[in-house]
Tab-separated table of C-alpha atoms in Angstrom:
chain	number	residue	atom	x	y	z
C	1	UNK	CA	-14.617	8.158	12.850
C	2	UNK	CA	-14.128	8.530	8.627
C	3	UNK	CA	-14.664	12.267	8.116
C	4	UNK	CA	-15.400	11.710	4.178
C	5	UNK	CA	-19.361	10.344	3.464
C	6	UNK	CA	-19.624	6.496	2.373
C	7	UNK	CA	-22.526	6.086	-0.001
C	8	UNK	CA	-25.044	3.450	1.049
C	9	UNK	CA	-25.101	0.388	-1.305
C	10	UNK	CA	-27.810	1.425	-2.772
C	11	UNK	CA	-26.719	5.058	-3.601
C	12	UNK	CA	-23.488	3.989	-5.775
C	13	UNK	CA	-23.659	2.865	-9.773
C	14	UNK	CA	-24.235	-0.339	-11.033
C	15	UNK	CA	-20.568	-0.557	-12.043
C	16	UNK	CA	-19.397	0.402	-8.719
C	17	UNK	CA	-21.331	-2.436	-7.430
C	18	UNK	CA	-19.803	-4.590	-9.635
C	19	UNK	CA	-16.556	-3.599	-8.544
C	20	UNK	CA	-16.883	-3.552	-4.669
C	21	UNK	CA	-18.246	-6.714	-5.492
C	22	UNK	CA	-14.985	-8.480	-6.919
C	23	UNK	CA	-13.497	-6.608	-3.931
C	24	UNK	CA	-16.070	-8.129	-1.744
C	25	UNK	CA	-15.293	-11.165	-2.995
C	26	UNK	CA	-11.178	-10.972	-2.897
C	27	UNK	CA	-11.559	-9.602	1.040
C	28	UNK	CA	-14.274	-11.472	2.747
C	29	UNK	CA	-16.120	-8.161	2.782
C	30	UNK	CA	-15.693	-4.672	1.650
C	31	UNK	CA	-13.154	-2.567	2.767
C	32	UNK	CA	-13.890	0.821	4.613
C	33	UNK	CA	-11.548	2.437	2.090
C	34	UNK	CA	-13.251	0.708	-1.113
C	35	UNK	CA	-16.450	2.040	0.139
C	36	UNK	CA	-15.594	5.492	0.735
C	37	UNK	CA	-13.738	5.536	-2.749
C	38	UNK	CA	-17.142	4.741	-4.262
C	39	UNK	CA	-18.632	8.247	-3.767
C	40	UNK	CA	-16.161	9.163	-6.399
C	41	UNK	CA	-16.468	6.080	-9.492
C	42	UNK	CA	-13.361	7.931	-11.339
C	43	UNK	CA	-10.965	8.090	-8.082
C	44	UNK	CA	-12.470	4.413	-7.275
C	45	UNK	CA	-11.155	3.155	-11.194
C	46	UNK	CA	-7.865	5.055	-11.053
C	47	UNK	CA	-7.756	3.297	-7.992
C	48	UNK	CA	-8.044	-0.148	-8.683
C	49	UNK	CA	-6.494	0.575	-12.182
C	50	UNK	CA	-3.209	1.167	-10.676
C	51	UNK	CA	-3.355	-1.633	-8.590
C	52	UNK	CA	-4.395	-3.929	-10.700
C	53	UNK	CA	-1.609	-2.751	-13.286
C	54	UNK	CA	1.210	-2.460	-10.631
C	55	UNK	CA	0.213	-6.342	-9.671
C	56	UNK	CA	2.375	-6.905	-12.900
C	57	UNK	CA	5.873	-5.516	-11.615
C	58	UNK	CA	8.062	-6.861	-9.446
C	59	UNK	CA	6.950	-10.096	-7.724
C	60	UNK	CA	3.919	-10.014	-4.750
C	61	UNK	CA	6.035	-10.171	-1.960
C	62	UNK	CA	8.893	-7.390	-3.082
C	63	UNK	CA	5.378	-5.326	-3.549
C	64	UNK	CA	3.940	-5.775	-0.265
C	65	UNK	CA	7.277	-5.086	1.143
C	66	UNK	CA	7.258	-1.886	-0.614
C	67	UNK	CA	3.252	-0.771	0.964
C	68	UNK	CA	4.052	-2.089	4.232
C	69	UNK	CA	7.100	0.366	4.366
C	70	UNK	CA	5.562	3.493	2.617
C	71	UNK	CA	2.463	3.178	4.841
C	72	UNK	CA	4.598	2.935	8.002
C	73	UNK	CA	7.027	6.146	6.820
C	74	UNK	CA	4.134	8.296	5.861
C	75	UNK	CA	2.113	7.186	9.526
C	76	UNK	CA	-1.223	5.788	7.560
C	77	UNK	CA	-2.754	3.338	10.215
C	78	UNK	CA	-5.619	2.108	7.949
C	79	UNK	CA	-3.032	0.992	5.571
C	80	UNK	CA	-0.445	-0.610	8.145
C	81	UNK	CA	-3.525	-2.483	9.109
C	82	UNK	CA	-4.436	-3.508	5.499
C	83	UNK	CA	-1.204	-4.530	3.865
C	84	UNK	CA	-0.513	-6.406	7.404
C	85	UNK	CA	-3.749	-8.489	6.713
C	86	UNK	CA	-2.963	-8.862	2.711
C	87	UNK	CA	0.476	-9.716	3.473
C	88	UNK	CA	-0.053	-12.218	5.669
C	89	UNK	CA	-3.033	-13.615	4.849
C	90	UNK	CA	-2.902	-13.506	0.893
C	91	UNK	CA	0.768	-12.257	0.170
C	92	UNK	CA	2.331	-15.566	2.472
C	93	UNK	CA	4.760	-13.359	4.420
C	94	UNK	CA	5.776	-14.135	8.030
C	95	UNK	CA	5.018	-12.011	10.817
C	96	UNK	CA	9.054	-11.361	11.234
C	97	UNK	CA	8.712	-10.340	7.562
C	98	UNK	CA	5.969	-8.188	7.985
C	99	UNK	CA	7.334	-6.198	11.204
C	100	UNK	CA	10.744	-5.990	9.523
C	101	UNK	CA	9.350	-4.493	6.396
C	102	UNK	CA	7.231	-1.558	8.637
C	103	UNK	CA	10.984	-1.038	9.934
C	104	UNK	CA	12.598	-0.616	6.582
C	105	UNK	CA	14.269	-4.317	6.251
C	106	UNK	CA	13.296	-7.565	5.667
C	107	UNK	CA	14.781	-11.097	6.333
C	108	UNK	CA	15.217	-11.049	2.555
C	109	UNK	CA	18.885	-8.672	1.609
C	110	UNK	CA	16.964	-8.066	-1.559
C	111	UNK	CA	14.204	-6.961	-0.255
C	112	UNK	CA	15.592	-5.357	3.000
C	113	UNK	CA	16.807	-3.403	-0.374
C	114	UNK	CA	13.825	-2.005	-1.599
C	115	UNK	CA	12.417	-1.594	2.035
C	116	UNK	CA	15.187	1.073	2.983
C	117	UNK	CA	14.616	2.400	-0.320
C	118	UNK	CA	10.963	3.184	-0.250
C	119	UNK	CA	11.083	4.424	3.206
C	120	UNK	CA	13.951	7.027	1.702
C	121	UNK	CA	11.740	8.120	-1.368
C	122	UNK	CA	8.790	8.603	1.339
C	123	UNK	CA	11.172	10.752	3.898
C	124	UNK	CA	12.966	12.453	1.014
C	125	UNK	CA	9.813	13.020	-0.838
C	126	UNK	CA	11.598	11.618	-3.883
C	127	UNK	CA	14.972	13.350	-3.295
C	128	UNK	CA	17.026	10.208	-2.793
C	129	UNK	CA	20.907	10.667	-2.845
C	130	UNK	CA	23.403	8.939	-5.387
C	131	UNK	CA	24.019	6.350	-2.316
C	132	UNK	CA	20.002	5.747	-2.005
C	133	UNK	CA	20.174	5.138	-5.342
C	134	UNK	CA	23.636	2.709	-5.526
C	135	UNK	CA	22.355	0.928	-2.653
C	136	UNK	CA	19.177	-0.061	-4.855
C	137	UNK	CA	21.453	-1.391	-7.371
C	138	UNK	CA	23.856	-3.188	-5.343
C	139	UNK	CA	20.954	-5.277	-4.215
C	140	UNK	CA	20.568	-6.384	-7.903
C	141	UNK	CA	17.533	-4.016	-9.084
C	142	UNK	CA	17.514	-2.779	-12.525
C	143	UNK	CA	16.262	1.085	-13.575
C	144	UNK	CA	13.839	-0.488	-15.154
C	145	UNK	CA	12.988	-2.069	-11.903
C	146	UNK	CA	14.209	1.240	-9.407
C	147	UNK	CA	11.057	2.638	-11.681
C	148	UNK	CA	8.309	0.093	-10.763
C	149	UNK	CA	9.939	0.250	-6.974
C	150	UNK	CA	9.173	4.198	-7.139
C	151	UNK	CA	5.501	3.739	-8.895
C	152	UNK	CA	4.294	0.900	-6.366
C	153	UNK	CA	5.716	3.721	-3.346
C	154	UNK	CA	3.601	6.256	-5.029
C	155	UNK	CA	0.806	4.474	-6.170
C	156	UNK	CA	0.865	3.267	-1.449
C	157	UNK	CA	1.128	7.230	-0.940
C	158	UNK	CA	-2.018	7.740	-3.020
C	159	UNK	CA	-3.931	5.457	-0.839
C	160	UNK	CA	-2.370	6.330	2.109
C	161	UNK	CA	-3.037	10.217	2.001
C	162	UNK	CA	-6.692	9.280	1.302
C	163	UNK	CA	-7.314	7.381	4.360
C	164	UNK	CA	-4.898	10.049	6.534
C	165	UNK	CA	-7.093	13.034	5.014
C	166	UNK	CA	-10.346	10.705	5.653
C	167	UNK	CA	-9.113	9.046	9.173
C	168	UNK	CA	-10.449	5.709	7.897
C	169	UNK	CA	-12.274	3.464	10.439
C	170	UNK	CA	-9.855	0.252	10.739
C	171	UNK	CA	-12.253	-2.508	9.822
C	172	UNK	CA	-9.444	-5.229	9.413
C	173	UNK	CA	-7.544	-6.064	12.443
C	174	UNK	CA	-5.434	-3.107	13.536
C	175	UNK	CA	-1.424	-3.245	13.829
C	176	UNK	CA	0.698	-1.727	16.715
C	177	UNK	CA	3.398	0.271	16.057
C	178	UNK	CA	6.689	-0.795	14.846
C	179	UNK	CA	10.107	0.768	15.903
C	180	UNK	CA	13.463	-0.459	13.920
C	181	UNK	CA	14.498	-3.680	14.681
């Protein structure tokens, strides 16, 4: 059971309507997260700010790759369950895809890459070694790019310690869990 309060719909602002609307819309329904985070209208927009801005680096499926590792290094079941569902069902990954990515790899070198990566930044809390680091590059990313890999893995953590502190009620189809391949 959540252990934060989730307004009723008739308790939140007009533009918080507006916006668990377009979620509303983009889902099917509203998320148990999205309606938690719409106690708090300025955690809600920082929210959905960063991802809406982060949906401009790197391409959907490097992204997904990115939450679906993060969430499964720092243990965050609502989120496992959530990028499982938007990576399947709006990101176009394959299940082998998706389980590989929990593990830290991916049928893709590239983004096998990025997987290891992110799980390292998670587990080192941002203390990667000089080999984390070259192995990021020998895949082909660019600082620039090493950058937006470390903001989307941040940006996953944010969500992902709000639904551990919370305990989130899985509303989308829950995920088992994933040992390496």
């Amino acid at each position: 059971m959540s252990r934060l309060n989730v307004p009723s719909p008739d308790d939140v602002p007009d533009g918080v309507k507006g916006i668990l609307d377009n979620v509303g819309a983009q889902f099917g329904f509203v998320p148990n997260m999205f309606a938690t985070l719409a106690s708090n209208p300025t955690v809600l927009d920082v929210v959905m700010t960063l991802q809406g801005t982060l949906s401009r680096v790197l391409d959907a499926k490097t992204r997904h790759t990115i939450a679906l590792a993060v969430s499964q290094a720092n243990g965050c079941d609502y989120c496992l369950a959530v990028h499982t569902y938007v990576s399947s069902e709006l990101g176009g990954m394959s299940s082998d895809d998706i389980h590989l990515a929990r593990a830290g790899s991916s049928i893709d070198p590239k983004r096998a890459a990025v997987a290891r990566f992110a799980q390292r930044l998670v587990d080192s809390r941002g203390q990667v070694s000089d080999a984390d680091l070259a192995a990021v590059r020998g895949a082909g990313y660019t600082d620039p790019q090493i950058l937006a890999i470390v903001t989307v893995a941040v940006q996953v953590l944010l969500t992902n310690f709000i639904n551990n502190v919370n305990q989130t009620d899985i509303d989308i189809p829950a995920v088992s869990s994933v040992g390496t391949p």
